[in-house]
XYZ file of C-alpha atoms in Angstrom:
567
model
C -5.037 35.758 67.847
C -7.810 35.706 65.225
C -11.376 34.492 65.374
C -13.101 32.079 61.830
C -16.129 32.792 61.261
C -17.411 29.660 59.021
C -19.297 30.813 56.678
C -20.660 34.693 57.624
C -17.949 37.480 56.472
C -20.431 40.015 55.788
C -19.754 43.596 56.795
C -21.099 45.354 58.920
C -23.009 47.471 56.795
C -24.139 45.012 54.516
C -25.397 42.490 57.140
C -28.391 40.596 57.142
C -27.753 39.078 60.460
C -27.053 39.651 63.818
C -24.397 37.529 64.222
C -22.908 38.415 60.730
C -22.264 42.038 61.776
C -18.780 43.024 61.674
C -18.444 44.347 65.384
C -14.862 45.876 64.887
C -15.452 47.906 62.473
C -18.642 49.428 63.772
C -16.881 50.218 66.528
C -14.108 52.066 64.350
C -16.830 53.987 62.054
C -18.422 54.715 65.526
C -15.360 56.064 67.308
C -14.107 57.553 64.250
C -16.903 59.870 64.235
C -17.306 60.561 67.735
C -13.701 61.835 67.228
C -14.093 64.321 64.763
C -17.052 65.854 66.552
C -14.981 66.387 69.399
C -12.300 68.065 67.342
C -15.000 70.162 65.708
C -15.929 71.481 68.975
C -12.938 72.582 69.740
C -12.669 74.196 66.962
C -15.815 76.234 67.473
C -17.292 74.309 63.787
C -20.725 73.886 65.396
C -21.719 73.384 61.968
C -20.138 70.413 61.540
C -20.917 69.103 64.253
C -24.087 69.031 63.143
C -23.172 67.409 60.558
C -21.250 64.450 61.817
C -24.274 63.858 64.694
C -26.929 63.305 61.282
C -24.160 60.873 59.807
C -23.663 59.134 63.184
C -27.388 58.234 63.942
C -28.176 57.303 60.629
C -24.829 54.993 60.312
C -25.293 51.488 60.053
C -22.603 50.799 62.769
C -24.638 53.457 65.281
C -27.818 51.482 64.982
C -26.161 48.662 65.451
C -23.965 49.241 68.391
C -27.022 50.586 70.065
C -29.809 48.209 69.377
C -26.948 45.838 71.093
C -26.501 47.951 74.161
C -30.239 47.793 75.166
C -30.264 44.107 74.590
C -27.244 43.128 76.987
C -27.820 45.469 79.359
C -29.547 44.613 82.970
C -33.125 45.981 81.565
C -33.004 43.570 78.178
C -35.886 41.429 79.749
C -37.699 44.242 81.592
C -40.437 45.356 78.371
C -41.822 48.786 77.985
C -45.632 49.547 77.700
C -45.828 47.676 74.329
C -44.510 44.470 76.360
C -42.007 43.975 73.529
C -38.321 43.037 74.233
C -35.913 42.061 71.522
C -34.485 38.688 72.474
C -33.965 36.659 69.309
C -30.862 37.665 66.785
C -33.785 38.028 64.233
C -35.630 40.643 66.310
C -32.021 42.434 66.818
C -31.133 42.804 63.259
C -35.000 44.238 62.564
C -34.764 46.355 64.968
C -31.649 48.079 63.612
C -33.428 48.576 60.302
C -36.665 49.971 62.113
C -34.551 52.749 63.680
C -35.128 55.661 61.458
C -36.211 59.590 61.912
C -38.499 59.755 59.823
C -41.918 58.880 61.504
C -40.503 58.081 64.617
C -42.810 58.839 67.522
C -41.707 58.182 71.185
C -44.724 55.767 73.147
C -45.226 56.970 76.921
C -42.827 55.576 79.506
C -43.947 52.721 81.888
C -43.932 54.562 85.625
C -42.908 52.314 88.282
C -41.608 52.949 91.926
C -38.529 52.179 93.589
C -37.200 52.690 97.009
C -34.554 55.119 97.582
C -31.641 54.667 99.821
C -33.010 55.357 103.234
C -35.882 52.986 102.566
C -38.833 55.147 102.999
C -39.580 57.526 100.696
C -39.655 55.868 97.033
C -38.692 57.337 93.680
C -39.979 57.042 90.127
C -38.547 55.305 87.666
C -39.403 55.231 84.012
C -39.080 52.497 81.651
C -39.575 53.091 77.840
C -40.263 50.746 75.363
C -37.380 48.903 73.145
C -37.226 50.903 70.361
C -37.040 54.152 72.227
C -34.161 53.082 74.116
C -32.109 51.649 70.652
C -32.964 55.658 70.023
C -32.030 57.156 73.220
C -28.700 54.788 73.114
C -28.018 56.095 69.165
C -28.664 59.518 69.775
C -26.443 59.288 72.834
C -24.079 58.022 70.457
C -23.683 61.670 68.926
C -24.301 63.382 71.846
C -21.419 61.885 74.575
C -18.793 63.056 72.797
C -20.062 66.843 72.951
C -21.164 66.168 76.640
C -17.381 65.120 77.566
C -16.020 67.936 75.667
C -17.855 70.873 76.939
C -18.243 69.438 80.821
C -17.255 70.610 84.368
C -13.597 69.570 85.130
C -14.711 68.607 88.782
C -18.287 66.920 87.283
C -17.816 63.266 88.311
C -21.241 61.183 87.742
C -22.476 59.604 85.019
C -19.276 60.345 82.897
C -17.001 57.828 81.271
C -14.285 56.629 83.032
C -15.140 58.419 85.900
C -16.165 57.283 89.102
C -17.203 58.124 93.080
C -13.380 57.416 93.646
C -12.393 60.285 91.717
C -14.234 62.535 93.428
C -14.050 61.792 96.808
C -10.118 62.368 96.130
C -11.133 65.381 94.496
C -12.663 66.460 98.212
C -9.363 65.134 99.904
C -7.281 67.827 97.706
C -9.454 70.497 98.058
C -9.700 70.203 102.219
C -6.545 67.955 103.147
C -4.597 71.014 103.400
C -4.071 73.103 106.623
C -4.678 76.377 104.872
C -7.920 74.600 102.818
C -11.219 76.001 102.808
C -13.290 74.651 106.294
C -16.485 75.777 105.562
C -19.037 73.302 102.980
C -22.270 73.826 101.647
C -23.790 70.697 100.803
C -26.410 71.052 98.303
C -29.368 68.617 97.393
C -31.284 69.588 94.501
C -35.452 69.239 95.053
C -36.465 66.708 92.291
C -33.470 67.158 89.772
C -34.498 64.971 86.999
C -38.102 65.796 87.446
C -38.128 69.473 87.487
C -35.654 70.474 84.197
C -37.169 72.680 82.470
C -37.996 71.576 79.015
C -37.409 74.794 77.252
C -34.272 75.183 78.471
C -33.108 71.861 77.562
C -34.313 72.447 73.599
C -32.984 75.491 73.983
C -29.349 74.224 74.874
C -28.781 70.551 73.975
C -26.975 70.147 70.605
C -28.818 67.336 69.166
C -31.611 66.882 67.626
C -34.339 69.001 69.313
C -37.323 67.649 66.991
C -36.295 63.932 69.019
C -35.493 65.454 71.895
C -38.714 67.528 72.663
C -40.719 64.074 71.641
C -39.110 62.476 74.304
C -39.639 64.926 77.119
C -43.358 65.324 76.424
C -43.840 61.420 76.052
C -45.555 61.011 79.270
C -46.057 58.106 80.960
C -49.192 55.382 81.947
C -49.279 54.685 85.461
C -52.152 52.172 86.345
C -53.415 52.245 82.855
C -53.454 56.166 82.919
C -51.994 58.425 80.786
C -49.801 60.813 82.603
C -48.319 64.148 80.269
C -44.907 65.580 81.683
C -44.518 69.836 81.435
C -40.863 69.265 82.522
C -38.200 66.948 83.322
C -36.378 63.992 81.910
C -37.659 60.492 82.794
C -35.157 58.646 85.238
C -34.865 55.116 83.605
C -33.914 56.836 80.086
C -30.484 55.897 78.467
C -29.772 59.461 77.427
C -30.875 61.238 80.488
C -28.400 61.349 82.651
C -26.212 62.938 80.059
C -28.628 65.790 80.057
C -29.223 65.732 83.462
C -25.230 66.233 83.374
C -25.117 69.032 80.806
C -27.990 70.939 82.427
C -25.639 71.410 85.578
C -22.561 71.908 83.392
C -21.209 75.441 83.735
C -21.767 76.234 87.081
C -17.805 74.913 88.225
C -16.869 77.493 85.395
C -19.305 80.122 86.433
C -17.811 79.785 89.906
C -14.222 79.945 88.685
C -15.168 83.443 86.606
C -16.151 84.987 89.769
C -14.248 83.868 92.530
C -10.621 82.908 91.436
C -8.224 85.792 90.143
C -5.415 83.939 88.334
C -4.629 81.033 90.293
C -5.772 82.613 93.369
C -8.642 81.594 95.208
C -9.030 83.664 98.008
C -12.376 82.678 99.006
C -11.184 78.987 98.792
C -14.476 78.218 96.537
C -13.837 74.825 95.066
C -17.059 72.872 93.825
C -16.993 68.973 93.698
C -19.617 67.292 91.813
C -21.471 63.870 91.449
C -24.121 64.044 88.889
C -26.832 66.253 90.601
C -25.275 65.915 94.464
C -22.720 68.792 95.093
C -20.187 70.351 97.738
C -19.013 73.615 97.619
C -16.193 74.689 99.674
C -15.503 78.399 101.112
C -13.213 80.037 103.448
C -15.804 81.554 105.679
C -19.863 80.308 106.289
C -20.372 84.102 104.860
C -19.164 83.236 101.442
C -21.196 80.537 101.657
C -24.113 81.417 103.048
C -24.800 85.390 101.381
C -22.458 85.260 98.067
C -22.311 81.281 96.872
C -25.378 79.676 97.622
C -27.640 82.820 96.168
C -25.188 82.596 92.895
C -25.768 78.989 92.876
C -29.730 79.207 92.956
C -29.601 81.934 90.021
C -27.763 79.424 88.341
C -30.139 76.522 88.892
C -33.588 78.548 88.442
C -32.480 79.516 85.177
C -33.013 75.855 84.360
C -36.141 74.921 86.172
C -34.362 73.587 89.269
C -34.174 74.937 93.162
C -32.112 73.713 96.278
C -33.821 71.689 98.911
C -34.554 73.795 101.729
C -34.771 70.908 104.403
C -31.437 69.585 102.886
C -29.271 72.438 101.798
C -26.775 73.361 104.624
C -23.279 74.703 105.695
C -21.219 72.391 107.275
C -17.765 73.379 109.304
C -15.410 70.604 108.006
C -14.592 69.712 112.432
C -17.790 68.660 112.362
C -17.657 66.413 109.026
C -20.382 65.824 106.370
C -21.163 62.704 104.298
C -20.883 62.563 100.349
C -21.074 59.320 98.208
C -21.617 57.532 101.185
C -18.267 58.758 102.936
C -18.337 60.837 106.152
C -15.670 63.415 105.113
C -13.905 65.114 108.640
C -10.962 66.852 110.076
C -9.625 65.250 113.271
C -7.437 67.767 114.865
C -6.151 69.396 111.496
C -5.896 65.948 109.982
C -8.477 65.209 107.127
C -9.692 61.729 107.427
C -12.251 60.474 104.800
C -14.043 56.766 106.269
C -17.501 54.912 104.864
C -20.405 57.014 106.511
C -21.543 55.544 109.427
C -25.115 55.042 107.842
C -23.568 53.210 104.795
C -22.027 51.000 107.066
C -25.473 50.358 109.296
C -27.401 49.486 105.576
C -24.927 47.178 104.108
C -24.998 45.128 107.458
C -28.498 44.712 107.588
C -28.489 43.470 103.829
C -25.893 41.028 104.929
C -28.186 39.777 108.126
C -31.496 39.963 105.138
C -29.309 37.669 103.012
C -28.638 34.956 105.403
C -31.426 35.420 107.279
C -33.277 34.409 103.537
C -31.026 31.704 103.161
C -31.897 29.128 106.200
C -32.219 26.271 103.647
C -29.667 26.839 101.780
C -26.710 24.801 100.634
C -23.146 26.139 102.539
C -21.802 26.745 99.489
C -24.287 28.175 97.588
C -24.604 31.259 100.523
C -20.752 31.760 100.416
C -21.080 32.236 96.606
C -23.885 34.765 97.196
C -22.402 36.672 100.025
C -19.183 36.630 98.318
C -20.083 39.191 95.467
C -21.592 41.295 98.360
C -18.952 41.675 100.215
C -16.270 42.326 97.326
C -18.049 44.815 96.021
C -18.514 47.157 99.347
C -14.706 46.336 99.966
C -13.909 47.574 96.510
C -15.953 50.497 96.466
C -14.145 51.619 99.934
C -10.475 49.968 99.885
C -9.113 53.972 98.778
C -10.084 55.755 102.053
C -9.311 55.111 105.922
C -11.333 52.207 105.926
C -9.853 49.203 107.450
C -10.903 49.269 110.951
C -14.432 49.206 109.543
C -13.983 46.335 106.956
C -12.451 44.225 110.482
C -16.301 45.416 112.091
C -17.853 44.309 109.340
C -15.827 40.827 109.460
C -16.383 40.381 112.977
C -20.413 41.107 112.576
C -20.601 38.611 109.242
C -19.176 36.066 111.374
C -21.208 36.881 114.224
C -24.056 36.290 111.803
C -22.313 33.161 109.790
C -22.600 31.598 113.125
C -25.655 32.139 114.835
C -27.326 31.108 111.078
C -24.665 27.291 111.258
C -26.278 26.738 114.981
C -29.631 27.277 113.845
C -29.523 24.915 111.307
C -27.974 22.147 113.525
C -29.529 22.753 117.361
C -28.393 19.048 118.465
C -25.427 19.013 117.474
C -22.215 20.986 119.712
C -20.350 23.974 119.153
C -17.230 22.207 118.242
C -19.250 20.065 115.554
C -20.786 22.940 114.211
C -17.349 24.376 113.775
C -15.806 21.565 112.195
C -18.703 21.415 109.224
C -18.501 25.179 108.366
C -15.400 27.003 109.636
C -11.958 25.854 108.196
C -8.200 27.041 109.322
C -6.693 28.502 106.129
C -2.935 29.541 106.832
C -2.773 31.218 110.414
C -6.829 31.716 110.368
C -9.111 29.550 112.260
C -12.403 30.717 111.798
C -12.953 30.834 108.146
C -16.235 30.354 106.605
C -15.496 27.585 103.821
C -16.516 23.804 102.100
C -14.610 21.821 100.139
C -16.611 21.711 96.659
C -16.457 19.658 94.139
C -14.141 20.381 92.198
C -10.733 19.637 91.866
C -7.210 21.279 91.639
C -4.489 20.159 89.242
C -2.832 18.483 92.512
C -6.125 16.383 92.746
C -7.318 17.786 96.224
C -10.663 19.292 96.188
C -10.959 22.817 96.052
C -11.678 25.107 99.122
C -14.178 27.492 98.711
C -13.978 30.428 101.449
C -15.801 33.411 102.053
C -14.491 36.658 101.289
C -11.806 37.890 103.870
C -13.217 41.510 103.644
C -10.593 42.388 106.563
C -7.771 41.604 104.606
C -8.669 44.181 101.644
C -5.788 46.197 101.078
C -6.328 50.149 101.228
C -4.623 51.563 98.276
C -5.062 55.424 97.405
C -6.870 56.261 94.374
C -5.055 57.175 91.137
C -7.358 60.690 90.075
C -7.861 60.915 86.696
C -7.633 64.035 84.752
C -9.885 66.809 85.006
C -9.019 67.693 81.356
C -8.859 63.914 80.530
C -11.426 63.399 77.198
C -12.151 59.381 76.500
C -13.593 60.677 73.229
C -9.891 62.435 71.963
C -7.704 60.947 70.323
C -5.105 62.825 71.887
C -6.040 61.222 75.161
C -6.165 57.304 74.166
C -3.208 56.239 75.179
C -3.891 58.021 78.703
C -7.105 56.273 79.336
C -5.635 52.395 77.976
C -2.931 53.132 80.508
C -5.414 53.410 82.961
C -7.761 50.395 81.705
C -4.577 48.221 81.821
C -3.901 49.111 85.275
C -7.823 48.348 86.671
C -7.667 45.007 84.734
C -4.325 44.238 86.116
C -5.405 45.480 90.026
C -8.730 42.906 89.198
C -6.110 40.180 88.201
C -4.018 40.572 91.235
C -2.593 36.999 92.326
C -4.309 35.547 89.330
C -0.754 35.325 87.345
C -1.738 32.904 84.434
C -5.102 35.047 83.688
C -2.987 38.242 83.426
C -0.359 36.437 80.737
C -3.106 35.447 79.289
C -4.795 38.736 78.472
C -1.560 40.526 78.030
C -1.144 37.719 75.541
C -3.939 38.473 73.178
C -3.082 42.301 73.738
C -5.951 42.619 76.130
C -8.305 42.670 73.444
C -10.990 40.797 72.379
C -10.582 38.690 69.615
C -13.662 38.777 68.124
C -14.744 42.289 68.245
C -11.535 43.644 68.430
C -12.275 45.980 71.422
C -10.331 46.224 74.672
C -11.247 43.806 77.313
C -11.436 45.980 80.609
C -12.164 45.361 84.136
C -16.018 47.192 83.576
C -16.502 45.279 80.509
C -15.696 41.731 82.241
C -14.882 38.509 80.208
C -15.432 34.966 79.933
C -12.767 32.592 79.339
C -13.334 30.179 75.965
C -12.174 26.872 75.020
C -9.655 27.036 71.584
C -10.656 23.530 71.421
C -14.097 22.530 72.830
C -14.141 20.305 75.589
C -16.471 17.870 73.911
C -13.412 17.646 71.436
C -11.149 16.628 73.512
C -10.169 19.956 75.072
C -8.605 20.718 78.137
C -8.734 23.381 80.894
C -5.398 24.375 80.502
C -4.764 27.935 80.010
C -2.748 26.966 76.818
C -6.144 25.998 75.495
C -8.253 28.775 77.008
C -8.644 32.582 75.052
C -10.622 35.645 77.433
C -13.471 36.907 75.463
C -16.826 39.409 76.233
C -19.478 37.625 77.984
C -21.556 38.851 74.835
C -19.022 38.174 72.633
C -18.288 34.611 74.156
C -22.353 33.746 73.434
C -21.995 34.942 69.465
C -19.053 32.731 69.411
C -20.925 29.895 70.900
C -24.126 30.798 68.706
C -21.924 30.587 65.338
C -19.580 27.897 66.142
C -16.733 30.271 65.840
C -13.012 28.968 66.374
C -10.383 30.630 68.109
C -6.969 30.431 66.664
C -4.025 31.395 68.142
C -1.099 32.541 65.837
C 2.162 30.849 66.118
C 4.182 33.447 68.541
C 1.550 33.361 71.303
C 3.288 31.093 74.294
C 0.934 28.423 76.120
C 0.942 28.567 79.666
């Protein structure tokens, strides 16, 4: 499958437009790179390192691929304290060419509040301008690949290709057994990304520490005010979770050094971490409590940071603790891991705020908003002992559905009120569901139907790696086995979608780059409808959302090659 571009062909580091710029091979240069620094790290060639970080942010293709990372992520729209966003392919391809070292002074981050997860304490967020996230995003470019190389095995947050699922398995290995550890500290960190020491971070990031101390001591205007920061990195900032990350990275191995003799752990201290929130596990609350948790303060005070007294504690594992939003418990030697019951209380009360909020609303249009909701959740839980709570959480969204369809209709009966919104699908009789207007290739409109959250299958998650390195070469084919299989669980039952990305090689025929289940894709006509196209799948190719709008921008055609099979 190749993509025509009428009338552009410049390369990508001769490109005077945005939509001229070769994407495939900036991403080759890009990962090229990023691949020898990681084999110059292991090597112990910190030198050259060095070396290959300078040619990375000052690469054509690095500038590039970052300037278009701040401008399709969530925050493109949301401007700095300059009020500038880069919206227009013109603006893009300037602002590649205005990011350069030399002169380059960070502005002070916008300081705005958010509310954090229990709803009533709120937490600040910092928003920099444009140009210093292109920066943060190049830099980051350079830096990732040292990050991944040098981390925790058991760090899990803010990591590529790792996720929550990975280390709540993690927890299920390290307690599942009868002979496991039963004790658990459960350590909260006061302020992580506001109390990191500065020095420290200089001191011990290998990038480059002229940018990086600019950035720390950018401050930030609150009300108009300027506001100077003596330590911590700025949560809103592309590149600081990564040092968030490599501040904390060390202490798994530090732990290992002192407590494990060989492959025995007699103590039973296993550490499981999520960016900054941590368990540590421990045969005894003694071990815990006078050897581990002093060790692990050391460790942290070095760097600025200190555990929360009021939420620091030791757990017995009978009694169960939550982590990532799971409550994590042994139930008469049996280790059962379900969503936390405070998890569950939070995402019903969005659900009751969202239909609540939609009184006036078509039926439709709620089903297509609730839908996303309630996919998600079910995703995020469908790998632990879940399913008698996604059956609660059915039975309250319909509890909900249908107080919200009487409200709307107070003359009318029960059974009439049924009829309009609830349809039987197969052996179910109370599913929430219109007929819309569009129709099927049998000419019958289509049924739209809310998500049957209780029907989510539970399927255990497949751990990655600890030793698993996205940015090795030795590792590639490890981590597009495990793309394919993601894109292929997100296809499930959607047969001609999945022949259809297995038939373009489940790339992405414009930039070349895999098309994954995080990276979603947006299906293009070969032939354009206002051309006579149809919606067959034989005339449909999957593309990036971002990609699919260049296309679109450019008038690009899609071309299949002879060998590829219609559907």
């Amino acid at each position: 499958m190749t993509v025509q571009q009428p009338g552009t062909g410049a390369s990508s580091d001769r490109a005077r437009h945005w939509h001229g710029i070769n994407w495939a091979g900036c991403h080759r240069e890009v990962r090229r790179l990023q691949a020898r620094i990681v084999k110059a790290i292991q090597d112990g060639k910190h030198g050259r390192v060095k070396a290959l970080q300078w040619l990375l942010t000052h690469s054509f293709s690095g500038k590039a691929l970052a300037v278009r990372r701040v401008t399709e992520n969530q925050g493109r729209r949301t401007p700095g304290v300059d009020g500038v966003t880069w919206s227009t392919p013109k603006s893009k391809i300037n602002a590649v060419s205005s990011l350069k070292r030399r002169g380059y002074r960070p502005r002070p981050l916008r300081r705005i509040y958010i509310p954090k997860a229990n709803g009533t304490k709120m937490r600040p967020l910092g928003i920099p301008c444009m140009v210093d996230r292109a920066q943060q995003a190049l830099y980051l470019l350079a830096l990732e690949p040292v990050a991944e190389t040098t981390a925790d095995p058991n760090s899990y947050g803010f990591r590529s290709a790792r996720s929550t699922a990975d280390a709540i398995e993690q927890c299920f290995r390290a307690l599942a057994q009868a002979d496991s550890a039963t004790w658990i500290l459960e350590a909260d960190i006061r302020s992580c990304f506001d109390e990191i020491s500065h020095d420290w971070l200089v001191a011990h990031i290998p990038t480059d520490k002229a940018i990086l101390r600019r950035w720390l001591e950018a401050g930030y205007l609150l009300n108009r005010v300027f506001h100077s920061t003596q330590a911590g990195t700025p949560q809103g900032g592309i590149i600081s979770p990564t040092l968030m990350n490599m501040t904390l990275d060390g202490l798994e191995k530090m732990l290992r050094a002192k407590y494990r003799k060989g492959s025995n752990n007699p103590s039973k201290v296993n550490i499981v971490r999520y960016a900054d929130d941590f368990i540590i596990t421990g045969a005894t609350r003694e071990v815990l409590a006078d050897d581990v948790r002093p060790t692990v303060e050391l460790f942290l005070a070095e760097r600025g940071l200190s555990l929360s007294s009021e939420k620091t504690r030791i757990t017995h594992i009978d009694e169960g603790f939550d982590f990532l939003g799971m409550n994590v418990r042994k139930y008469s030697g049996k280790l059962l891991i379900k969503p936390a019951r405070a998890s569950v209380q939070r995402f019903l009360r969005k659900l009751r705020e969202t239909v609540k909020n939609s009184a006036t609303v078509r039926h439709d249009q709620l089903i297509r908003e609730l839908n996303p909701l309630l996919r998600g959740w079910a995703n995020y839980y469908r790998h632990v002992v879940a399913k008698h709570t996604f059956g609660r959480v059915s039975h309250e969204i319909w509890r909900c559905l249908w107080r919200w369809a009487k409200r709307r209709h107070p003359n009318k009966s029960s059974r009439w009120v049924r009829q309009k919104y609830f349809r039987i699908v197969g052996l179910q009789h109370w599913v929430f569901g219109t007929e819309t207007g569009n129709t099927l290739s049998t000419g019958k409109p289509e049924l739209l139907t809310l998500y049957d959250i209780a029907g989510t299958p539970i399927r255990r998650h497949r751990k990655i790696k600890a030793a698993a390195n996205p940015f090795d070469l030795q590792w590639e084919g490890y981590f597009e086995e495990r793309l394919r299989f993601a894109m292929l669980d997100s296809l499930k039952g959607r047969v001609q979608l999945i022949r259809l990305w297995l038939d373009q090689a489940r790339s992405c025929p414009v930039c070349q780059q895999m098309i994954t289940k995080t990276s979603g894709w947006s299906l293009c006509h070969v032939v354009r409808k206002i051309d006579g196209g149809k919606d067959t799948t034989g005339n449909l190719t999957m593309l990036h959302p971002e990609c699919h709008r260049v296309a679109r921008a450019l008038g690009l055609s899609v071309v299949k090659p002879a060998h590829a099979h219609g559907l």
